[in-house]
């Protein structure tokens, strides 16, 4: 056989949209719930699995909530697995002030039809990576404990990941302490290990997710979709806005986690810069800060992409379209 | 004598402006230079002394620059003294990338007529405080080494100070490292000691001083004053804008230090909130950050006023009026 | 039924020695190698498995060395498995200055007969714990990464462990930095997690292992055993003494790791006190120190047993007896 | 004139003992009190001044105690001045558990005849240094706040100091926390600044001062001197032994501070090695530790002398001789 005359692979059919395979590691949580809906509803990503971390609530509760949302979205074939029950070091700081007792307060869910996999999150991700013909994108919208655990157990899996796109950190102020964002603060050592792994990583931090506030107008658009799913979504987001308003005087609570999905769906929705990022592990008042050197004052080499701008209008259009597509 | 019939003190005569006695501890530096002009030119403060810290340049150079600016402003009676040559701990980080070799590059000054006091800055401040019939306001626009040294040597002087208004810190990002502002970063232990002293303190940080960019329009207004002093000022600010542009892509360099003077001149120019502030002494990447808990998430008790908003238009009016008054 | 007349359980038969089931997690390493021999040769412990950590050498090499020593001791039924390739955070600091290129320089070993288990160390330990009718003692003579990983993955396994006896730390000075002992310094976060797990833990630190120097007399006694195993042992210890002498001017290198086995074999060999222990994670010069509050000056509650004295004479008797028993 | 025929300076007359001029900066404190007696009573040092720091008690009390001891020793010409009331950062940790309410409990002193100088300790030291025809040795037996303050205020004075000999630190364990010795722990930043000053420094740490326990035999020798001063000394040391016994189960309390004087009197009494020393400023459990790299494992350059051995027998002989000489 002569290579020079071998038939070329057919060009991608522009009518058939390219779908990026992703695994979503999350801690639902209300905005993680919306990220699941977006990932299921938009054809430009193929949701291979949902794994859950300990974060907004215990890992048992976040796994239950992932199963609830996949069931709601009729994503019955998406495997859901639970990961580590606590951060690499120290004890878990849950986010029940925002997300309530269940981690997804604001709607009374039925028993989910999607089952819990018996496999640990790390094993499920590992098996999917090994079995996949192409590298997979990890979207991480909770503390990064599971991903650090994956790299510790299976260092070779780093080469099987196309990139990591996370909701995490901030270029300016944090939300849980003055300079630390919740996902990073819960497990700073994990975030450090993921950043140091060498896998390409993009941070969608508070500076960009705050460009997606759930305004009254957005709420109205969600309700206008007119489906059961849109009704549940509006109810969940309504609950969350009430807690945001109490804690931060912020009635139009920003929709953090779907922004990371959006960046994968269509990178033009979220502008990024390359910058040196460090995770502060030591500070007395600043532990968990993602220290982003936007102006190159530290002399460090850029090691991450950092989101700086969201195309808010198109983001909401994409979100509403996915919600509508879920039926 | 019957108290109830005792004569009341006469009401303040609205025609006679109240003048607040201040001591300016600074590290000129271009914006400190403008702060000196504002303090001399505006009748609402009475400049009792200028003391200098090691900061933008060595303490010898900052003292020389203070003498130059007082001479330029014909403030021949204002005593100028130099303070500590280095921070409480560690070595001095000068700011010659912004302020040049002399600390005040951009104008060729004659030998200053205002002499250097032989007294150490701490002794000059102490003597003025002890001799003053009323508490004095300290305006600090450089590293806070001298003030920490004053409190170490003369703890009782804390009661002789009405308040400290400083240019320092930031509620969001820093300028010298991602989270640390230059004045605080140079001597974090001093800033911590000053904050812990119990003397009322107001931080005019980068978040508010960046509301005073020296735009082309502002430059034009300065030139339009049409005096020798305005010409020198424009030349100095022109030099500084060129360095800001190189480092931070910021051609309209903000005029930090005069904002602290403005807050004393007329508190309504600078809005403040009370908040818990901590100085990060330990972080690997965040040392020197002023950690401002704007939303009360840390549970700490407010211990400082933090400036949040500048009335930019009135600020420039006040500045131009003072420049004009200097003749 | 009347409890008072219920038959008592038969008293333990003094002829049948009680054998404590142990799993040895180690990083051979010369002294780990001697710990394996002691554990195989003394009937008072039953060696259920040897798992290896990344430490003195890479985890691949420490696993190879564990297989070599089990093969040498004809412990063909003891499963050997490898664990994590690096500490929880940061990169691995190997100890090749002491242990050489192979981690066990000083003898040319044949291909080991004992195979490497395909299971990860954590899974092997977990399975053994779950299958055991009684709690098992963990002896840890390397960095504690695998044990921290076990507790992260299987928190319930903590209740299946009788106690942890480790070689680690020091009450006075360290060996790798002035205050940190090697095993703890390599993975301070793991040591912290193990200490915080609530499982009873005993530290056999440098202060007590330095009471077991391998003197010329000890070397002679080893050689006098007159077996192949004693010849290999003497050769290995000879190599190690040469490196100790170079680094610390200490020709009679202490035999650290077997002391932890000795404490399990016969607790009267190693005196301990209860004390508050903290692992320093933050210090600039002291990271990895085991901070032992021997005099209760910190006000903390004792959370560990800390070995303070070795019965050196009986220790060597026990060691020689085990070596002899190996044949 | 021909240099080769110039007359040599006369050789020192062996009959006339060389007397080293010293300034003692201390925080009496019982062992500081004995250091004062030793410095006054031994002709090989010339005590130019006693300055006091905040340490074992407030600076007012330590100054009072210095005056008491100088009065007792009839050192009426030795000026006594008080220094800073608190450490460079943070609040003062006094040692009243050891030294009692007065800082010198155990004897009822009369009003001291030696007056308190009105000058601040830093100014007194500065004036003495400037006026001295030769460099002076500083003996520091308390927290090093005053010396750090001297160097901050008068950097040039560093060249006027022959060397600093301090009681401070430890090569092994501390006394106030597991790894920190009291004098260093009270003001770690000051100790760091003094160490970084470049002035030659010798640490007489706990490892060597614990070689001077005040045994019953030592107490008897003190009493046998048979003077009023010896009676006061025995009473003071008796009080201190009772507190040591309560805190550390150490009835023969070591006589720390005079060891630093002894090193100056006769360097052969105290053996030293050159080693890299770092002051831990950051640790969570180890702040204030003097990290001494005895074996060169850190690769740092030696920056201090560290005492390792005391000639205990000769030390007590010297002490008794001085006590006797005081009459
Ligand atoms: Ca989330
Ligand atoms: Ca300034
Ligand atoms: Ca080992
Ligand atoms: Ca003392």
Short mmCIF file of N, CA and C in Angstrom, two decimals, chain D residues 119-234:
data_model
loop_
_atom_site.label_atom_id
_atom_site.label_comp_id
_atom_site.label_asym_id
_atom_site.label_seq_id
_atom_site.Cartn_x
_atom_site.Cartn_y
_atom_site.Cartn_z
N UNK D 119 17.55 59.52 79.09
CA UNK D 119 17.72 59.15 77.68
C UNK D 119 17.10 57.79 77.40
N UNK D 120 16.61 57.64 76.20
CA UNK D 120 16.13 56.34 75.72
C UNK D 120 17.34 55.42 75.56
N UNK D 121 17.15 54.14 75.77
CA UNK D 121 18.24 53.17 75.66
C UNK D 121 19.00 53.33 74.35
N UNK D 122 18.26 53.51 73.25
CA UNK D 122 18.90 53.63 71.94
C UNK D 122 19.82 54.84 71.89
N UNK D 123 19.39 55.95 72.50
CA UNK D 123 20.21 57.16 72.47
C UNK D 123 21.44 57.01 73.36
N UNK D 124 21.26 56.35 74.50
CA UNK D 124 22.40 56.13 75.39
C UNK D 124 23.44 55.26 74.70
N UNK D 125 22.98 54.17 74.09
CA UNK D 125 23.93 53.28 73.40
C UNK D 125 24.62 54.05 72.26
N UNK D 126 23.84 54.79 71.51
CA UNK D 126 24.39 55.55 70.38
C UNK D 126 25.47 56.52 70.86
N UNK D 127 25.18 57.27 71.92
CA UNK D 127 26.15 58.24 72.40
C UNK D 127 27.43 57.55 72.88
N UNK D 128 27.28 56.44 73.58
CA UNK D 128 28.46 55.72 74.06
C UNK D 128 29.28 55.20 72.89
N UNK D 129 28.61 54.69 71.87
CA UNK D 129 29.33 54.16 70.71
C UNK D 129 30.09 55.27 70.00
N UNK D 130 29.42 56.40 69.83
CA UNK D 130 30.05 57.51 69.10
C UNK D 130 31.23 58.06 69.90
N UNK D 131 31.09 58.08 71.20
CA UNK D 131 32.15 58.67 72.04
C UNK D 131 33.31 57.72 72.32
N UNK D 132 33.12 56.45 72.03
CA UNK D 132 34.14 55.48 72.42
C UNK D 132 35.31 55.49 71.44
N UNK D 133 36.54 55.45 71.96
CA UNK D 133 37.70 55.41 71.06
C UNK D 133 37.85 54.06 70.37
N UNK D 134 37.16 53.05 70.86
CA UNK D 134 37.27 51.70 70.27
C UNK D 134 35.88 51.10 70.15
N UNK D 135 35.72 50.12 69.25
CA UNK D 135 34.41 49.47 69.15
C UNK D 135 34.02 48.80 70.47
N UNK D 136 32.77 48.76 70.76
CA UNK D 136 32.24 48.21 72.01
C UNK D 136 31.52 46.90 71.70
N UNK D 137 31.58 45.97 72.64
CA UNK D 137 30.86 44.70 72.52
C UNK D 137 29.48 44.85 73.14
N UNK D 138 28.46 44.43 72.41
CA UNK D 138 27.10 44.43 72.98
C UNK D 138 26.79 43.03 73.49
N UNK D 139 26.41 42.95 74.74
CA UNK D 139 25.92 41.69 75.29
C UNK D 139 24.41 41.85 75.46
N UNK D 140 23.65 40.98 74.81
CA UNK D 140 22.20 41.12 74.78
C UNK D 140 21.59 39.88 75.43
N UNK D 141 20.92 40.07 76.55
CA UNK D 141 20.37 38.92 77.26
C UNK D 141 18.86 39.01 77.42
N UNK D 142 18.24 39.80 76.56
CA UNK D 142 16.78 39.88 76.51
C UNK D 142 16.35 39.88 75.05
N UNK D 143 15.09 40.17 74.78
CA UNK D 143 14.65 40.36 73.39
C UNK D 143 15.49 41.46 72.73
N UNK D 144 15.68 41.36 71.43
CA UNK D 144 16.67 42.21 70.76
C UNK D 144 16.06 43.48 70.16
N UNK D 145 14.94 43.90 70.71
CA UNK D 145 14.22 45.07 70.19
C UNK D 145 15.08 46.32 70.17
N UNK D 146 15.77 46.60 71.26
CA UNK D 146 16.57 47.83 71.32
C UNK D 146 17.68 47.83 70.28
N UNK D 147 18.29 46.70 70.04
CA UNK D 147 19.40 46.66 69.09
C UNK D 147 18.87 46.83 67.66
N UNK D 148 17.73 46.21 67.37
CA UNK D 148 17.12 46.44 66.06
C UNK D 148 16.76 47.91 65.91
N UNK D 149 16.25 48.51 66.97
CA UNK D 149 15.90 49.92 66.93
C UNK D 149 17.11 50.81 66.75
N UNK D 150 18.22 50.44 67.38
CA UNK D 150 19.47 51.19 67.20
C UNK D 150 19.91 51.17 65.74
N UNK D 151 19.88 50.00 65.14
CA UNK D 151 20.34 49.88 63.75
C UNK D 151 19.39 50.58 62.78
N UNK D 152 18.10 50.61 63.12
CA UNK D 152 17.13 51.31 62.26
C UNK D 152 17.39 52.81 62.31
N UNK D 153 17.68 53.30 63.52
CA UNK D 153 17.84 54.74 63.70
C UNK D 153 19.24 55.21 63.31
N UNK D 154 20.23 54.39 63.63
CA UNK D 154 21.62 54.78 63.40
C UNK D 154 22.38 53.66 62.69
N UNK D 155 22.12 53.48 61.40
CA UNK D 155 22.77 52.37 60.68
C UNK D 155 24.30 52.40 60.81
N UNK D 156 24.87 53.58 60.93
CA UNK D 156 26.32 53.68 61.00
C UNK D 156 26.90 53.10 62.28
N UNK D 157 26.05 52.96 63.30
CA UNK D 157 26.54 52.42 64.57
C UNK D 157 26.98 50.97 64.43
N UNK D 158 26.52 50.31 63.36
CA UNK D 158 26.94 48.91 63.20
C UNK D 158 28.47 48.79 63.15
N UNK D 159 29.12 49.79 62.57
CA UNK D 159 30.58 49.73 62.47
C UNK D 159 31.27 50.08 63.79
N UNK D 160 30.51 50.55 64.73
CA UNK D 160 31.08 50.93 66.03
C UNK D 160 30.95 49.82 67.07
N UNK D 161 30.41 48.69 66.62
CA UNK D 161 30.23 47.55 67.53
C UNK D 161 31.23 46.48 67.16
N UNK D 162 31.96 46.00 68.18
CA UNK D 162 32.95 44.95 67.92
C UNK D 162 32.25 43.65 67.58
N UNK D 163 31.33 43.28 68.44
CA UNK D 163 30.54 42.09 68.19
C UNK D 163 29.35 42.10 69.12
N UNK D 164 28.36 41.26 68.76
CA UNK D 164 27.20 41.07 69.63
C UNK D 164 27.30 39.65 70.18
N UNK D 165 27.22 39.52 71.49
CA UNK D 165 27.14 38.20 72.10
C UNK D 165 25.81 38.15 72.82
N UNK D 166 24.96 37.24 72.40
CA UNK D 166 23.63 37.22 72.99
C UNK D 166 23.33 35.89 73.65
N UNK D 167 22.45 35.96 74.67
CA UNK D 167 21.78 34.75 75.11
C UNK D 167 20.52 34.70 74.28
N UNK D 168 20.37 33.63 73.50
CA UNK D 168 19.19 33.55 72.64
C UNK D 168 19.21 32.30 71.81
N UNK D 169 18.05 31.76 71.56
CA UNK D 169 17.92 30.62 70.67
C UNK D 169 18.31 29.31 71.28
N UNK D 170 18.46 28.33 70.42
CA UNK D 170 18.77 26.97 70.83
C UNK D 170 19.11 26.19 69.59
N UNK D 171 19.99 25.22 69.73
CA UNK D 171 20.24 24.36 68.56
C UNK D 171 19.27 23.18 68.54
N UNK D 172 18.62 22.92 69.67
CA UNK D 172 17.73 21.77 69.70
C UNK D 172 16.30 22.23 69.99
N UNK D 173 15.87 22.17 71.22
CA UNK D 173 14.51 22.58 71.55
C UNK D 173 14.50 23.96 72.19
N UNK D 174 13.34 24.62 72.12
CA UNK D 174 13.16 25.91 72.78
C UNK D 174 12.67 25.74 74.20
N UNK D 175 12.28 26.84 74.82
CA UNK D 175 11.71 26.73 76.16
C UNK D 175 10.31 27.33 76.26
N UNK D 176 9.97 28.20 75.33
CA UNK D 176 8.67 28.87 75.44
C UNK D 176 7.66 28.24 74.50
N UNK D 177 8.10 27.81 73.34
CA UNK D 177 7.34 26.87 72.53
C UNK D 177 8.31 25.72 72.23
N UNK D 178 7.81 24.63 71.63
CA UNK D 178 8.73 23.50 71.44
C UNK D 178 10.04 23.87 70.74
N UNK D 179 10.02 24.81 69.81
CA UNK D 179 11.26 25.13 69.12
C UNK D 179 11.75 26.55 69.31
N UNK D 180 11.05 27.38 70.04
CA UNK D 180 11.48 28.78 70.20
C UNK D 180 11.90 29.08 71.63
N UNK D 181 13.05 29.77 71.72
CA UNK D 181 13.55 30.24 73.00
C UNK D 181 12.91 31.61 73.28
N UNK D 182 12.71 31.93 74.56
CA UNK D 182 11.96 33.11 74.93
C UNK D 182 12.47 34.41 74.31
N UNK D 183 13.76 34.70 74.45
CA UNK D 183 14.28 36.01 73.99
C UNK D 183 14.00 36.23 72.50
N UNK D 184 14.13 35.18 71.71
CA UNK D 184 13.91 35.31 70.27
C UNK D 184 12.42 35.34 69.96
N UNK D 185 11.66 34.51 70.64
CA UNK D 185 10.22 34.44 70.39
C UNK D 185 9.52 35.76 70.65
N UNK D 186 9.98 36.49 71.67
CA UNK D 186 9.30 37.74 72.02
C UNK D 186 9.37 38.74 70.87
N UNK D 187 10.46 38.75 70.14
CA UNK D 187 10.60 39.71 69.03
C UNK D 187 11.42 39.09 67.89
N UNK D 188 10.79 38.16 67.15
CA UNK D 188 11.53 37.47 66.08
C UNK D 188 12.02 38.43 65.00
N UNK D 189 11.21 39.45 64.68
CA UNK D 189 11.63 40.38 63.64
C UNK D 189 12.88 41.14 64.08
N UNK D 190 12.95 41.53 65.35
CA UNK D 190 14.15 42.20 65.84
C UNK D 190 15.35 41.28 65.72
N UNK D 191 15.19 40.02 66.14
CA UNK D 191 16.30 39.07 66.06
C UNK D 191 16.75 38.91 64.61
N UNK D 192 15.79 38.87 63.71
CA UNK D 192 16.13 38.75 62.29
C UNK D 192 16.93 39.96 61.81
N UNK D 193 16.48 41.15 62.21
CA UNK D 193 17.18 42.37 61.77
C UNK D 193 18.60 42.43 62.33
N UNK D 194 18.75 42.04 63.58
CA UNK D 194 20.08 42.05 64.19
C UNK D 194 20.99 41.05 63.48
N UNK D 195 20.43 39.88 63.20
CA UNK D 195 21.22 38.86 62.50
C UNK D 195 21.59 39.32 61.09
N UNK D 196 20.68 40.04 60.44
CA UNK D 196 20.91 40.49 59.07
C UNK D 196 21.77 41.74 59.00
N UNK D 197 22.11 42.31 60.16
CA UNK D 197 22.81 43.60 60.16
C UNK D 197 24.25 43.51 59.68
N UNK D 198 24.79 42.32 59.73
CA UNK D 198 26.19 42.18 59.34
C UNK D 198 27.16 42.32 60.49
N UNK D 199 26.69 42.72 61.66
CA UNK D 199 27.57 42.79 62.84
C UNK D 199 27.83 41.35 63.29
N UNK D 200 29.09 41.00 63.59
CA UNK D 200 29.38 39.63 64.04
C UNK D 200 28.55 39.28 65.27
N UNK D 201 27.95 38.12 65.27
CA UNK D 201 27.06 37.76 66.38
C UNK D 201 27.34 36.33 66.84
N UNK D 202 27.27 36.15 68.15
CA UNK D 202 27.43 34.83 68.76
C UNK D 202 26.18 34.53 69.58
N UNK D 203 25.59 33.35 69.31
CA UNK D 203 24.42 32.93 70.06
C UNK D 203 24.83 31.95 71.16
N UNK D 204 24.55 32.32 72.42
CA UNK D 204 24.65 31.36 73.51
C UNK D 204 23.24 30.88 73.78
N UNK D 205 22.90 29.73 73.23
CA UNK D 205 21.53 29.25 73.28
C UNK D 205 21.30 28.28 74.43
N UNK D 206 20.07 27.79 74.49
CA UNK D 206 19.67 26.91 75.59
C UNK D 206 20.54 25.67 75.66
N UNK D 207 21.00 25.19 74.49
CA UNK D 207 21.82 23.98 74.48
C UNK D 207 23.09 24.17 75.32
N UNK D 208 23.60 25.39 75.38
CA UNK D 208 24.82 25.61 76.16
C UNK D 208 24.50 26.15 77.56
N UNK D 209 23.44 26.95 77.68
CA UNK D 209 23.13 27.47 79.01
C UNK D 209 22.59 26.37 79.92
N UNK D 210 22.01 25.33 79.30
CA UNK D 210 21.56 24.20 80.13
C UNK D 210 22.73 23.39 80.68
N UNK D 211 23.93 23.77 80.29
CA UNK D 211 25.11 23.17 80.88
C UNK D 211 25.55 23.91 82.15
N UNK D 212 24.73 24.90 82.54
CA UNK D 212 25.02 25.64 83.78
C UNK D 212 23.83 25.55 84.74
N UNK D 213 23.44 24.34 85.13
CA UNK D 213 22.32 24.23 86.06
C UNK D 213 22.74 24.69 87.45
N UNK D 214 21.83 25.37 88.12
CA UNK D 214 22.10 25.81 89.50
C UNK D 214 21.73 24.65 90.42
N UNK D 215 22.69 23.79 90.64
CA UNK D 215 22.46 22.62 91.49
C UNK D 215 22.52 23.02 92.96
N UNK D 216 22.21 22.09 93.82
CA UNK D 216 22.32 22.35 95.27
C UNK D 216 23.76 22.70 95.62
N UNK D 217 24.66 22.07 94.94
CA UNK D 217 26.07 22.34 95.24
C UNK D 217 26.43 23.78 94.84
N UNK D 218 25.92 24.21 93.68
CA UNK D 218 26.17 25.60 93.26
C UNK D 218 25.54 26.56 94.26
N UNK D 219 24.32 26.28 94.68
CA UNK D 219 23.66 27.14 95.66
C UNK D 219 24.52 27.24 96.94
N UNK D 220 25.07 26.12 97.34
CA UNK D 220 25.88 26.12 98.57
C UNK D 220 27.13 26.98 98.38
N UNK D 221 27.72 26.89 97.18
CA UNK D 221 28.93 27.69 96.93
C UNK D 221 28.59 29.18 96.97
N UNK D 222 27.42 29.52 96.42
CA UNK D 222 27.01 30.93 96.44
C UNK D 222 26.85 31.40 97.89
N UNK D 223 26.15 30.59 98.68
CA UNK D 223 25.96 30.96 100.08
C UNK D 223 27.29 31.05 100.82
N UNK D 224 28.20 30.16 100.46
CA UNK D 224 29.49 30.12 101.14
C UNK D 224 30.33 31.38 100.90
N UNK D 225 29.98 32.14 99.85
CA UNK D 225 30.70 33.40 99.63
C UNK D 225 30.50 34.30 100.85
N UNK D 226 29.34 34.20 101.44
CA UNK D 226 29.15 34.78 102.76
C UNK D 226 28.95 36.28 102.80
N UNK D 227 28.55 36.88 101.69
CA UNK D 227 28.33 38.32 101.66
C UNK D 227 26.83 38.60 101.54
N UNK D 228 26.49 39.86 101.72
CA UNK D 228 25.10 40.25 101.52
C UNK D 228 24.67 39.94 100.07
N UNK D 229 25.56 40.28 99.12
CA UNK D 229 25.21 40.04 97.72
C UNK D 229 25.00 38.56 97.46
N UNK D 230 25.81 37.73 98.08
CA UNK D 230 25.64 36.30 97.83
C UNK D 230 24.33 35.81 98.44
N UNK D 231 23.94 36.40 99.55
CA UNK D 231 22.68 36.01 100.18
C UNK D 231 21.49 36.40 99.28
N UNK D 232 21.55 37.65 98.73
CA UNK D 232 20.49 38.08 97.81
C UNK D 232 20.45 37.16 96.58
N UNK D 233 21.64 36.85 96.07
CA UNK D 233 21.72 36.00 94.87
C UNK D 233 21.08 34.64 95.13
N UNK D 234 21.42 34.05 96.25
CA UNK D 234 20.88 32.74 96.56
C UNK D 234 19.36 32.80 96.70
#
